[in-house]
């Protein structure tokens, strides 16, 4: 019997979503991707490891967002995902693809958007810090991280994208460099201005004062 990625619940053959916990089912195919395992959960998404069928099961990450309920929301997601996928910078994690799962999760809305991202086996800076025993890093080690992250943010801001959730958990180690990831709560707006009407988003421990007041700008990403 097929089992879900999160808790190994058994499900009927042909299911995509677990009927108990709403995890994706291991082994199901979502467009060009075969679901392998559950990797983790963020503030706005659930992350799975998958294999890209057409490229000899290339290891990728499938990032699944909350379900949405209308064709207009689907169009908005596709437009924003296309813009984020156009961000080409050596220190920004690229987006390989995006799509929408059109099978409903129990009582959820009918459309579930997702992004396809590279698999970063070394993990995030937060995970590296934990593995190394939470010992302070030297200035020599930290300075290149700051420089690369600042370069990535500057590029994104020039393209009109605020990240809104810059933190060690969203900086992935790739070789000797860091890549800024997780634009899932980003704002596709004029990054030069404050935005008084925007909803609060981000991780509280890393949020600038302006974010708490719901008017982020490029300065709050740099915070």
mmCIF file with all atom_site columns, C-alpha atoms in Angstrom:
data_model
loop_
_atom_site.group_PDB
_atom_site.id
_atom_site.type_symbol
_atom_site.label_atom_id
_atom_site.label_alt_id
_atom_site.label_comp_id
_atom_site.label_asym_id
_atom_site.label_entity_id
_atom_site.label_seq_id
_atom_site.pdbx_PDB_ins_code
_atom_site.Cartn_x
_atom_site.Cartn_y
_atom_site.Cartn_z
_atom_site.occupancy
_atom_site.B_iso_or_equiv
_atom_site.pdbx_formal_charge
_atom_site.auth_seq_id
_atom_site.auth_comp_id
_atom_site.auth_asym_id
_atom_site.auth_atom_id
_atom_site.pdbx_PDB_model_num
ATOM 1   C CA . UNK A 1 1   ? 0.000   0.000  0.000   1.00 0.00 ? 1   UNK A CA 1
ATOM 2   C CA . UNK A 1 2   ? 1.238   3.534  -0.695  1.00 0.00 ? 2   UNK A CA 1
ATOM 3   C CA . UNK A 1 3   ? 2.336   5.466  2.388   1.00 0.00 ? 3   UNK A CA 1
ATOM 4   C CA . UNK A 1 4   ? 2.639   9.167  3.066   1.00 0.00 ? 4   UNK A CA 1
ATOM 5   C CA . UNK A 1 5   ? 5.995   10.911 3.344   1.00 0.00 ? 5   UNK A CA 1
ATOM 6   C CA . UNK A 1 6   ? 5.473   12.498 6.741   1.00 0.00 ? 6   UNK A CA 1
ATOM 7   C CA . UNK A 1 7   ? 4.048   9.785  8.988   1.00 0.00 ? 7   UNK A CA 1
ATOM 8   C CA . UNK A 1 8   ? 3.951   6.619  6.856   1.00 0.00 ? 8   UNK A CA 1
ATOM 9   C CA . UNK A 1 9   ? 0.147   6.435  6.910   1.00 0.00 ? 9   UNK A CA 1
ATOM 10  C CA . UNK A 1 10  ? -1.186  3.923  4.397   1.00 0.00 ? 10  UNK A CA 1
ATOM 11  C CA . UNK A 1 11  ? -3.449  5.151  1.609   1.00 0.00 ? 11  UNK A CA 1
ATOM 12  C CA . UNK A 1 12  ? -5.393  3.817  -1.333  1.00 0.00 ? 12  UNK A CA 1
ATOM 13  C CA . UNK A 1 13  ? -3.582  3.210  -4.604  1.00 0.00 ? 13  UNK A CA 1
ATOM 14  C CA . UNK A 1 14  ? -3.811  6.260  -6.852  1.00 0.00 ? 14  UNK A CA 1
ATOM 15  C CA . UNK A 1 15  ? -3.926  8.826  -4.052  1.00 0.00 ? 15  UNK A CA 1
ATOM 16  C CA . UNK A 1 16  ? -1.736  11.932 -4.173  1.00 0.00 ? 16  UNK A CA 1
ATOM 17  C CA . UNK A 1 17  ? -2.541  13.339 -0.712  1.00 0.00 ? 17  UNK A CA 1
ATOM 18  C CA . UNK A 1 18  ? -2.639  11.381 2.534   1.00 0.00 ? 18  UNK A CA 1
ATOM 19  C CA . UNK A 1 19  ? -6.189  11.265 3.893   1.00 0.00 ? 19  UNK A CA 1
ATOM 20  C CA . UNK A 1 20  ? -4.904  11.363 7.495   1.00 0.00 ? 20  UNK A CA 1
ATOM 21  C CA . UNK A 1 21  ? -2.245  14.090 7.578   1.00 0.00 ? 21  UNK A CA 1
ATOM 22  C CA . UNK A 1 22  ? -2.455  15.626 4.072   1.00 0.00 ? 22  UNK A CA 1
ATOM 23  C CA . UNK A 1 23  ? 1.162   14.825 3.237   1.00 0.00 ? 23  UNK A CA 1
ATOM 24  C CA . UNK A 1 24  ? 2.073   13.917 -0.308  1.00 0.00 ? 24  UNK A CA 1
ATOM 25  C CA . UNK A 1 25  ? 2.303   10.178 -0.936  1.00 0.00 ? 25  UNK A CA 1
ATOM 26  C CA . UNK A 1 26  ? 5.767   8.712  -1.520  1.00 0.00 ? 26  UNK A CA 1
ATOM 27  C CA . UNK A 1 27  ? 6.235   7.556  -5.108  1.00 0.00 ? 27  UNK A CA 1
ATOM 28  C CA . UNK A 1 28  ? 3.459   9.609  -6.702  1.00 0.00 ? 28  UNK A CA 1
ATOM 29  C CA . UNK A 1 29  ? 4.237   11.656 -9.791  1.00 0.00 ? 29  UNK A CA 1
ATOM 30  C CA . UNK A 1 30  ? 3.514   15.384 -9.809  1.00 0.00 ? 30  UNK A CA 1
ATOM 31  C CA . UNK A 1 31  ? 3.981   16.549 -13.392 1.00 0.00 ? 31  UNK A CA 1
ATOM 32  C CA . UNK A 1 32  ? 7.639   15.660 -14.148 1.00 0.00 ? 32  UNK A CA 1
ATOM 33  C CA . UNK A 1 33  ? 8.583   14.882 -10.537 1.00 0.00 ? 33  UNK A CA 1
ATOM 34  C CA . UNK A 1 34  ? 8.474   11.702 -8.447  1.00 0.00 ? 34  UNK A CA 1
ATOM 35  C CA . UNK A 1 35  ? 7.982   12.379 -4.714  1.00 0.00 ? 35  UNK A CA 1
ATOM 36  C CA . UNK A 1 36  ? 10.668  10.681 -2.597  1.00 0.00 ? 36  UNK A CA 1
ATOM 37  C CA . UNK A 1 37  ? 10.544  11.958 0.983   1.00 0.00 ? 37  UNK A CA 1
ATOM 38  C CA . UNK A 1 38  ? 9.521   14.722 3.369   1.00 0.00 ? 38  UNK A CA 1
ATOM 39  C CA . UNK A 1 39  ? 12.269  17.242 4.195   1.00 0.00 ? 39  UNK A CA 1
ATOM 40  C CA . UNK A 1 40  ? 10.660  19.830 6.433   1.00 0.00 ? 40  UNK A CA 1
ATOM 41  C CA . UNK A 1 41  ? 8.104   22.560 6.984   1.00 0.00 ? 41  UNK A CA 1
ATOM 42  C CA . UNK A 1 42  ? 8.419   26.342 6.813   1.00 0.00 ? 42  UNK A CA 1
ATOM 43  C CA . UNK A 1 43  ? 6.114   29.173 7.766   1.00 0.00 ? 43  UNK A CA 1
ATOM 44  C CA . UNK A 1 44  ? 4.233   29.005 4.468   1.00 0.00 ? 44  UNK A CA 1
ATOM 45  C CA . UNK A 1 45  ? 5.208   25.735 2.797   1.00 0.00 ? 45  UNK A CA 1
ATOM 46  C CA . UNK A 1 46  ? 6.073   22.051 3.085   1.00 0.00 ? 46  UNK A CA 1
ATOM 47  C CA . UNK A 1 47  ? 9.245   20.777 1.425   1.00 0.00 ? 47  UNK A CA 1
ATOM 48  C CA . UNK A 1 48  ? 9.781   17.380 -0.209  1.00 0.00 ? 48  UNK A CA 1
ATOM 49  C CA . UNK A 1 49  ? 12.682  15.711 -1.965  1.00 0.00 ? 49  UNK A CA 1
ATOM 50  C CA . UNK A 1 50  ? 11.777  14.555 -5.442  1.00 0.00 ? 50  UNK A CA 1
ATOM 51  C CA . UNK A 1 51  ? 13.337  13.132 -8.585  1.00 0.00 ? 51  UNK A CA 1
ATOM 52  C CA . UNK A 1 52  ? 12.905  14.804 -11.976 1.00 0.00 ? 52  UNK A CA 1
ATOM 53  C CA . UNK A 1 53  ? 11.674  11.979 -14.207 1.00 0.00 ? 53  UNK A CA 1
ATOM 54  C CA . UNK A 1 54  ? 12.782  13.400 -17.562 1.00 0.00 ? 54  UNK A CA 1
ATOM 55  C CA . UNK A 1 55  ? 16.341  14.061 -16.340 1.00 0.00 ? 55  UNK A CA 1
ATOM 56  C CA . UNK A 1 56  ? 17.242  10.604 -15.003 1.00 0.00 ? 56  UNK A CA 1
ATOM 57  C CA . UNK A 1 57  ? 15.585  11.357 -11.653 1.00 0.00 ? 57  UNK A CA 1
ATOM 58  C CA . UNK A 1 58  ? 17.735  14.413 -10.954 1.00 0.00 ? 58  UNK A CA 1
ATOM 59  C CA . UNK A 1 59  ? 17.440  15.182 -7.241  1.00 0.00 ? 59  UNK A CA 1
ATOM 60  C CA . UNK A 1 60  ? 15.341  18.318 -6.665  1.00 0.00 ? 60  UNK A CA 1
ATOM 61  C CA . UNK A 1 61  ? 13.218  19.938 -3.975  1.00 0.00 ? 61  UNK A CA 1
ATOM 62  C CA . UNK A 1 62  ? 9.464   20.380 -4.393  1.00 0.00 ? 62  UNK A CA 1
ATOM 63  C CA . UNK A 1 63  ? 8.164   23.222 -2.226  1.00 0.00 ? 63  UNK A CA 1
ATOM 64  C CA . UNK A 1 64  ? 4.400   23.025 -1.721  1.00 0.00 ? 64  UNK A CA 1
ATOM 65  C CA . UNK A 1 65  ? 2.438   26.115 -0.630  1.00 0.00 ? 65  UNK A CA 1
ATOM 66  C CA . UNK A 1 66  ? -0.983  26.541 0.921   1.00 0.00 ? 66  UNK A CA 1
ATOM 67  C CA . UNK A 1 67  ? -3.907  25.698 -1.320  1.00 0.00 ? 67  UNK A CA 1
ATOM 68  C CA . UNK A 1 68  ? -5.622  28.487 -3.249  1.00 0.00 ? 68  UNK A CA 1
ATOM 69  C CA . UNK A 1 69  ? -9.179  28.642 -4.432  1.00 0.00 ? 69  UNK A CA 1
ATOM 70  C CA . UNK A 1 70  ? -9.607  30.456 -7.729  1.00 0.00 ? 70  UNK A CA 1
ATOM 71  C CA . UNK A 1 71  ? -8.241  30.704 -11.253 1.00 0.00 ? 71  UNK A CA 1
ATOM 72  C CA . UNK A 1 72  ? -7.294  34.300 -10.524 1.00 0.00 ? 72  UNK A CA 1
ATOM 73  C CA . UNK A 1 73  ? -5.118  33.177 -7.579  1.00 0.00 ? 73  UNK A CA 1
ATOM 74  C CA . UNK A 1 74  ? -3.512  30.561 -9.849  1.00 0.00 ? 74  UNK A CA 1
ATOM 75  C CA . UNK A 1 75  ? -2.743  33.250 -12.437 1.00 0.00 ? 75  UNK A CA 1
ATOM 76  C CA . UNK A 1 76  ? -1.278  35.510 -9.743  1.00 0.00 ? 76  UNK A CA 1
ATOM 77  C CA . UNK A 1 77  ? 0.945   32.681 -8.502  1.00 0.00 ? 77  UNK A CA 1
ATOM 78  C CA . UNK A 1 78  ? 2.132   31.827 -12.005 1.00 0.00 ? 78  UNK A CA 1
ATOM 79  C CA . UNK A 1 79  ? 2.982   35.452 -12.727 1.00 0.00 ? 79  UNK A CA 1
ATOM 80  C CA . UNK A 1 80  ? 4.890   35.908 -9.466  1.00 0.00 ? 80  UNK A CA 1
ATOM 81  C CA . UNK A 1 81  ? 6.670   32.539 -9.801  1.00 0.00 ? 81  UNK A CA 1
ATOM 82  C CA . UNK A 1 82  ? 7.786   33.474 -13.322 1.00 0.00 ? 82  UNK A CA 1
ATOM 83  C CA . UNK A 1 83  ? 9.278   36.717 -12.000 1.00 0.00 ? 83  UNK A CA 1
ATOM 84  C CA . UNK A 1 84  ? 11.073  34.945 -9.171  1.00 0.00 ? 84  UNK A CA 1
ATOM 85  C CA . UNK A 1 85  ? 12.353  32.326 -11.630 1.00 0.00 ? 85  UNK A CA 1
ATOM 86  C CA . UNK A 1 86  ? 13.827  35.150 -13.705 1.00 0.00 ? 86  UNK A CA 1
ATOM 87  C CA . UNK A 1 87  ? 16.143  36.168 -10.843 1.00 0.00 ? 87  UNK A CA 1
ATOM 88  C CA . UNK A 1 88  ? 19.523  34.999 -12.137 1.00 0.00 ? 88  UNK A CA 1
ATOM 89  C CA . UNK A 1 89  ? 22.318  35.703 -9.684  1.00 0.00 ? 89  UNK A CA 1
ATOM 90  C CA . UNK A 1 90  ? 25.220  33.566 -8.426  1.00 0.00 ? 90  UNK A CA 1
ATOM 91  C CA . UNK A 1 91  ? 24.050  33.973 -4.816  1.00 0.00 ? 91  UNK A CA 1
ATOM 92  C CA . UNK A 1 92  ? 20.322  33.383 -5.300  1.00 0.00 ? 92  UNK A CA 1
ATOM 93  C CA . UNK A 1 93  ? 18.970  29.835 -5.341  1.00 0.00 ? 93  UNK A CA 1
ATOM 94  C CA . UNK A 1 94  ? 17.484  29.342 -8.829  1.00 0.00 ? 94  UNK A CA 1
ATOM 95  C CA . UNK A 1 95  ? 13.945  28.153 -9.467  1.00 0.00 ? 95  UNK A CA 1
ATOM 96  C CA . UNK A 1 96  ? 13.882  25.212 -11.885 1.00 0.00 ? 96  UNK A CA 1
ATOM 97  C CA . UNK A 1 97  ? 10.144  25.269 -12.414 1.00 0.00 ? 97  UNK A CA 1
ATOM 98  C CA . UNK A 1 98  ? 6.690   25.785 -10.918 1.00 0.00 ? 98  UNK A CA 1
ATOM 99  C CA . UNK A 1 99  ? 3.209   24.399 -11.234 1.00 0.00 ? 99  UNK A CA 1
ATOM 100 C CA . UNK A 1 100 ? -0.133  23.679 -9.588  1.00 0.00 ? 100 UNK A CA 1
ATOM 101 C CA . UNK A 1 101 ? -1.448  20.384 -8.214  1.00 0.00 ? 101 UNK A CA 1
ATOM 102 C CA . UNK A 1 102 ? -5.108  20.271 -9.174  1.00 0.00 ? 102 UNK A CA 1
ATOM 103 C CA . UNK A 1 103 ? -6.246  17.462 -6.876  1.00 0.00 ? 103 UNK A CA 1
ATOM 104 C CA . UNK A 1 104 ? -8.030  18.736 -3.760  1.00 0.00 ? 104 UNK A CA 1
ATOM 105 C CA . UNK A 1 105 ? -6.706  17.940 -0.271  1.00 0.00 ? 105 UNK A CA 1
ATOM 106 C CA . UNK A 1 106 ? -9.818  16.920 1.650   1.00 0.00 ? 106 UNK A CA 1
ATOM 107 C CA . UNK A 1 107 ? -11.588 20.190 2.543   1.00 0.00 ? 107 UNK A CA 1
ATOM 108 C CA . UNK A 1 108 ? -8.814  22.435 1.219   1.00 0.00 ? 108 UNK A CA 1
ATOM 109 C CA . UNK A 1 109 ? -9.083  24.776 -1.762  1.00 0.00 ? 109 UNK A CA 1
ATOM 110 C CA . UNK A 1 110 ? -8.732  22.962 -5.122  1.00 0.00 ? 110 UNK A CA 1
ATOM 111 C CA . UNK A 1 111 ? -5.360  24.273 -6.338  1.00 0.00 ? 111 UNK A CA 1
ATOM 112 C CA . UNK A 1 112 ? -2.002  23.721 -4.602  1.00 0.00 ? 112 UNK A CA 1
ATOM 113 C CA . UNK A 1 113 ? 0.936   25.713 -6.041  1.00 0.00 ? 113 UNK A CA 1
ATOM 114 C CA . UNK A 1 114 ? 4.518   24.503 -5.870  1.00 0.00 ? 114 UNK A CA 1
ATOM 115 C CA . UNK A 1 115 ? 8.049   25.493 -6.846  1.00 0.00 ? 115 UNK A CA 1
ATOM 116 C CA . UNK A 1 116 ? 10.897  23.238 -7.993  1.00 0.00 ? 116 UNK A CA 1
ATOM 117 C CA . UNK A 1 117 ? 14.314  24.100 -6.533  1.00 0.00 ? 117 UNK A CA 1
ATOM 118 C CA . UNK A 1 118 ? 17.822  22.596 -6.501  1.00 0.00 ? 118 UNK A CA 1
ATOM 119 C CA . UNK A 1 119 ? 18.609  20.164 -3.704  1.00 0.00 ? 119 UNK A CA 1
ATOM 120 C CA . UNK A 1 120 ? 21.131  21.703 -1.288  1.00 0.00 ? 120 UNK A CA 1
ATOM 121 C CA . UNK A 1 121 ? 22.627  18.727 0.515   1.00 0.00 ? 121 UNK A CA 1
ATOM 122 C CA . UNK A 1 122 ? 24.867  20.814 2.780   1.00 0.00 ? 122 UNK A CA 1
ATOM 123 C CA . UNK A 1 123 ? 21.850  22.488 4.328   1.00 0.00 ? 123 UNK A CA 1
ATOM 124 C CA . UNK A 1 124 ? 21.286  26.012 5.594   1.00 0.00 ? 124 UNK A CA 1
ATOM 125 C CA . UNK A 1 125 ? 23.659  28.128 7.677   1.00 0.00 ? 125 UNK A CA 1
ATOM 126 C CA . UNK A 1 126 ? 21.391  27.488 10.646  1.00 0.00 ? 126 UNK A CA 1
ATOM 127 C CA . UNK A 1 127 ? 21.759  23.729 10.188  1.00 0.00 ? 127 UNK A CA 1
ATOM 128 C CA . UNK A 1 128 ? 25.539  24.016 9.750   1.00 0.00 ? 128 UNK A CA 1
ATOM 129 C CA . UNK A 1 129 ? 25.759  26.126 12.922  1.00 0.00 ? 129 UNK A CA 1
ATOM 130 C CA . UNK A 1 130 ? 23.796  23.481 14.848  1.00 0.00 ? 130 UNK A CA 1
ATOM 131 C CA . UNK A 1 131 ? 25.935  20.612 13.490  1.00 0.00 ? 131 UNK A CA 1
ATOM 132 C CA . UNK A 1 132 ? 29.122  22.406 14.498  1.00 0.00 ? 132 UNK A CA 1
ATOM 133 C CA . UNK A 1 133 ? 28.014  22.735 18.092  1.00 0.00 ? 133 UNK A CA 1
ATOM 134 C CA . UNK A 1 134 ? 26.693  26.324 18.030  1.00 0.00 ? 134 UNK A CA 1
ATOM 135 C CA . UNK A 1 135 ? 30.172  27.773 18.507  1.00 0.00 ? 135 UNK A CA 1
ATOM 136 C CA . UNK A 1 136 ? 30.735  31.396 17.365  1.00 0.00 ? 136 UNK A CA 1
ATOM 137 C CA . UNK A 1 137 ? 32.144  31.830 13.866  1.00 0.00 ? 137 UNK A CA 1
ATOM 138 C CA . UNK A 1 138 ? 35.125  34.018 13.113  1.00 0.00 ? 138 UNK A CA 1
ATOM 139 C CA . UNK A 1 139 ? 34.797  37.382 11.372  1.00 0.00 ? 139 UNK A CA 1
ATOM 140 C CA . UNK A 1 140 ? 36.855  35.928 8.521   1.00 0.00 ? 140 UNK A CA 1
ATOM 141 C CA . UNK A 1 141 ? 34.201  33.267 7.975   1.00 0.00 ? 141 UNK A CA 1
ATOM 142 C CA . UNK A 1 142 ? 31.194  35.544 8.429   1.00 0.00 ? 142 UNK A CA 1
ATOM 143 C CA . UNK A 1 143 ? 32.311  38.468 6.247   1.00 0.00 ? 143 UNK A CA 1
ATOM 144 C CA . UNK A 1 144 ? 32.029  36.615 2.881   1.00 0.00 ? 144 UNK A CA 1
ATOM 145 C CA . UNK A 1 145 ? 28.532  35.451 3.908   1.00 0.00 ? 145 UNK A CA 1
ATOM 146 C CA . UNK A 1 146 ? 27.481  39.056 4.543   1.00 0.00 ? 146 UNK A CA 1
ATOM 147 C CA . UNK A 1 147 ? 28.993  40.228 1.255   1.00 0.00 ? 147 UNK A CA 1
ATOM 148 C CA . UNK A 1 148 ? 27.326  37.492 -0.818  1.00 0.00 ? 148 UNK A CA 1
ATOM 149 C CA . UNK A 1 149 ? 23.952  37.946 0.855   1.00 0.00 ? 149 UNK A CA 1
ATOM 150 C CA . UNK A 1 150 ? 24.127  41.728 0.379   1.00 0.00 ? 150 UNK A CA 1
ATOM 151 C CA . UNK A 1 151 ? 24.940  41.248 -3.314  1.00 0.00 ? 151 UNK A CA 1
ATOM 152 C CA . UNK A 1 152 ? 21.943  38.914 -3.710  1.00 0.00 ? 152 UNK A CA 1
ATOM 153 C CA . UNK A 1 153 ? 19.601  41.352 -1.960  1.00 0.00 ? 153 UNK A CA 1
ATOM 154 C CA . UNK A 1 154 ? 20.852  44.315 -3.976  1.00 0.00 ? 154 UNK A CA 1
ATOM 155 C CA . UNK A 1 155 ? 20.123  42.427 -7.205  1.00 0.00 ? 155 UNK A CA 1
ATOM 156 C CA . UNK A 1 156 ? 16.651  41.335 -6.047  1.00 0.00 ? 156 UNK A CA 1
ATOM 157 C CA . UNK A 1 157 ? 15.791  44.875 -4.946  1.00 0.00 ? 157 UNK A CA 1
ATOM 158 C CA . UNK A 1 158 ? 16.834  46.226 -8.332  1.00 0.00 ? 158 UNK A CA 1
ATOM 159 C CA . UNK A 1 159 ? 14.322  43.809 -9.868  1.00 0.00 ? 159 UNK A CA 1
ATOM 160 C CA . UNK A 1 160 ? 11.581  45.079 -7.552  1.00 0.00 ? 160 UNK A CA 1
ATOM 161 C CA . UNK A 1 161 ? 11.541  42.093 -5.175  1.00 0.00 ? 161 UNK A CA 1
ATOM 162 C CA . UNK A 1 162 ? 11.711  42.283 -1.384  1.00 0.00 ? 162 UNK A CA 1
ATOM 163 C CA . UNK A 1 163 ? 12.672  39.010 0.281   1.00 0.00 ? 163 UNK A CA 1
ATOM 164 C CA . UNK A 1 164 ? 11.056  39.757 3.679   1.00 0.00 ? 164 UNK A CA 1
ATOM 165 C CA . UNK A 1 165 ? 12.445  36.708 5.509   1.00 0.00 ? 165 UNK A CA 1
ATOM 166 C CA . UNK A 1 166 ? 16.252  36.919 5.490   1.00 0.00 ? 166 UNK A CA 1
ATOM 167 C CA . UNK A 1 167 ? 17.658  34.598 8.172   1.00 0.00 ? 167 UNK A CA 1
ATOM 168 C CA . UNK A 1 168 ? 20.293  31.841 8.523   1.00 0.00 ? 168 UNK A CA 1
ATOM 169 C CA . UNK A 1 169 ? 17.684  29.193 7.734   1.00 0.00 ? 169 UNK A CA 1
ATOM 170 C CA . UNK A 1 170 ? 17.141  30.759 4.296   1.00 0.00 ? 170 UNK A CA 1
ATOM 171 C CA . UNK A 1 171 ? 20.831  30.957 3.384   1.00 0.00 ? 171 UNK A CA 1
ATOM 172 C CA . UNK A 1 172 ? 21.877  27.643 1.859   1.00 0.00 ? 172 UNK A CA 1
ATOM 173 C CA . UNK A 1 173 ? 25.473  26.492 1.675   1.00 0.00 ? 173 UNK A CA 1
ATOM 174 C CA . UNK A 1 174 ? 26.568  25.450 -1.816  1.00 0.00 ? 174 UNK A CA 1
ATOM 175 C CA . UNK A 1 175 ? 30.256  24.588 -1.903  1.00 0.00 ? 175 UNK A CA 1
ATOM 176 C CA . UNK A 1 176 ? 32.077  27.580 -0.451  1.00 0.00 ? 176 UNK A CA 1
ATOM 177 C CA . UNK A 1 177 ? 29.266  30.070 -1.163  1.00 0.00 ? 177 UNK A CA 1
ATOM 178 C CA . UNK A 1 178 ? 25.833  30.885 0.245   1.00 0.00 ? 178 UNK A CA 1
ATOM 179 C CA . UNK A 1 179 ? 22.652  31.152 -1.815  1.00 0.00 ? 179 UNK A CA 1
ATOM 180 C CA . UNK A 1 180 ? 19.674  33.203 -0.680  1.00 0.00 ? 180 UNK A CA 1
ATOM 181 C CA . UNK A 1 181 ? 16.553  31.053 -0.837  1.00 0.00 ? 181 UNK A CA 1
ATOM 182 C CA . UNK A 1 182 ? 12.881  31.019 0.105   1.00 0.00 ? 182 UNK A CA 1
ATOM 183 C CA . UNK A 1 183 ? 11.229  33.984 -1.535  1.00 0.00 ? 183 UNK A CA 1
ATOM 184 C CA . UNK A 1 184 ? 7.895   32.415 -0.535  1.00 0.00 ? 184 UNK A CA 1
ATOM 185 C CA . UNK A 1 185 ? 6.712   35.481 1.422   1.00 0.00 ? 185 UNK A CA 1
ATOM 186 C CA . UNK A 1 186 ? 8.400   37.991 -0.867  1.00 0.00 ? 186 UNK A CA 1
ATOM 187 C CA . UNK A 1 187 ? 6.692   41.120 -2.141  1.00 0.00 ? 187 UNK A CA 1
ATOM 188 C CA . UNK A 1 188 ? 6.764   41.999 -5.802  1.00 0.00 ? 188 UNK A CA 1
ATOM 189 C CA . UNK A 1 189 ? 6.685   45.741 -5.182  1.00 0.00 ? 189 UNK A CA 1
ATOM 190 C CA . UNK A 1 190 ? 8.828   48.854 -5.401  1.00 0.00 ? 190 UNK A CA 1
ATOM 191 C CA . UNK A 1 191 ? 11.651  48.034 -3.022  1.00 0.00 ? 191 UNK A CA 1
ATOM 192 C CA . UNK A 1 192 ? 12.644  51.701 -2.686  1.00 0.00 ? 192 UNK A CA 1
ATOM 193 C CA . UNK A 1 193 ? 9.540   52.668 -0.715  1.00 0.00 ? 193 UNK A CA 1
ATOM 194 C CA . UNK A 1 194 ? 7.756   51.834 2.513   1.00 0.00 ? 194 UNK A CA 1
ATOM 195 C CA . UNK A 1 195 ? 4.505   49.931 2.071   1.00 0.00 ? 195 UNK A CA 1
ATOM 196 C CA . UNK A 1 196 ? 1.955   50.863 4.698   1.00 0.00 ? 196 UNK A CA 1
ATOM 197 C CA . UNK A 1 197 ? -0.763  48.435 3.618   1.00 0.00 ? 197 UNK A CA 1
ATOM 198 C CA . UNK A 1 198 ? 1.241   45.216 3.212   1.00 0.00 ? 198 UNK A CA 1
ATOM 199 C CA . UNK A 1 199 ? 0.524   42.229 5.503   1.00 0.00 ? 199 UNK A CA 1
ATOM 200 C CA . UNK A 1 200 ? 3.073   41.224 8.115   1.00 0.00 ? 200 UNK A CA 1
ATOM 201 C CA . UNK A 1 201 ? 5.307   38.338 7.056   1.00 0.00 ? 201 UNK A CA 1
ATOM 202 C CA . UNK A 1 202 ? 8.632   36.858 8.086   1.00 0.00 ? 202 UNK A CA 1
ATOM 203 C CA . UNK A 1 203 ? 10.226  35.178 11.097  1.00 0.00 ? 203 UNK A CA 1
ATOM 204 C CA . UNK A 1 204 ? 9.747   37.191 14.318  1.00 0.00 ? 204 UNK A CA 1
ATOM 205 C CA . UNK A 1 205 ? 13.293  36.719 15.639  1.00 0.00 ? 205 UNK A CA 1
ATOM 206 C CA . UNK A 1 206 ? 14.730  38.297 12.474  1.00 0.00 ? 206 UNK A CA 1
ATOM 207 C CA . UNK A 1 207 ? 12.122  40.940 11.648  1.00 0.00 ? 207 UNK A CA 1
ATOM 208 C CA . UNK A 1 208 ? 13.078  44.601 11.485  1.00 0.00 ? 208 UNK A CA 1
ATOM 209 C CA . UNK A 1 209 ? 10.965  47.119 13.458  1.00 0.00 ? 209 UNK A CA 1
ATOM 210 C CA . UNK A 1 210 ? 9.432   48.392 10.197  1.00 0.00 ? 210 UNK A CA 1
ATOM 211 C CA . UNK A 1 211 ? 8.149   44.906 9.404   1.00 0.00 ? 211 UNK A CA 1
ATOM 212 C CA . UNK A 1 212 ? 6.279   44.734 12.713  1.00 0.00 ? 212 UNK A CA 1
ATOM 213 C CA . UNK A 1 213 ? 4.595   47.978 11.647  1.00 0.00 ? 213 UNK A CA 1
ATOM 214 C CA . UNK A 1 214 ? 3.742   46.449 8.226   1.00 0.00 ? 214 UNK A CA 1
ATOM 215 C CA . UNK A 1 215 ? 5.772   48.852 6.097   1.00 0.00 ? 215 UNK A CA 1
ATOM 216 C CA . UNK A 1 216 ? 8.869   46.948 4.937   1.00 0.00 ? 216 UNK A CA 1
ATOM 217 C CA . UNK A 1 217 ? 11.397  48.234 2.431   1.00 0.00 ? 217 UNK A CA 1
ATOM 218 C CA . UNK A 1 218 ? 14.866  47.334 1.211   1.00 0.00 ? 218 UNK A CA 1
ATOM 219 C CA . UNK A 1 219 ? 16.153  48.596 4.583   1.00 0.00 ? 219 UNK A CA 1
ATOM 220 C CA . UNK A 1 220 ? 14.188  45.859 6.420   1.00 0.00 ? 220 UNK A CA 1
ATOM 221 C CA . UNK A 1 221 ? 15.742  43.139 4.237   1.00 0.00 ? 221 UNK A CA 1
ATOM 222 C CA . UNK A 1 222 ? 19.174  44.565 5.069   1.00 0.00 ? 222 UNK A CA 1
ATOM 223 C CA . UNK A 1 223 ? 18.340  44.619 8.779   1.00 0.00 ? 223 UNK A CA 1
#
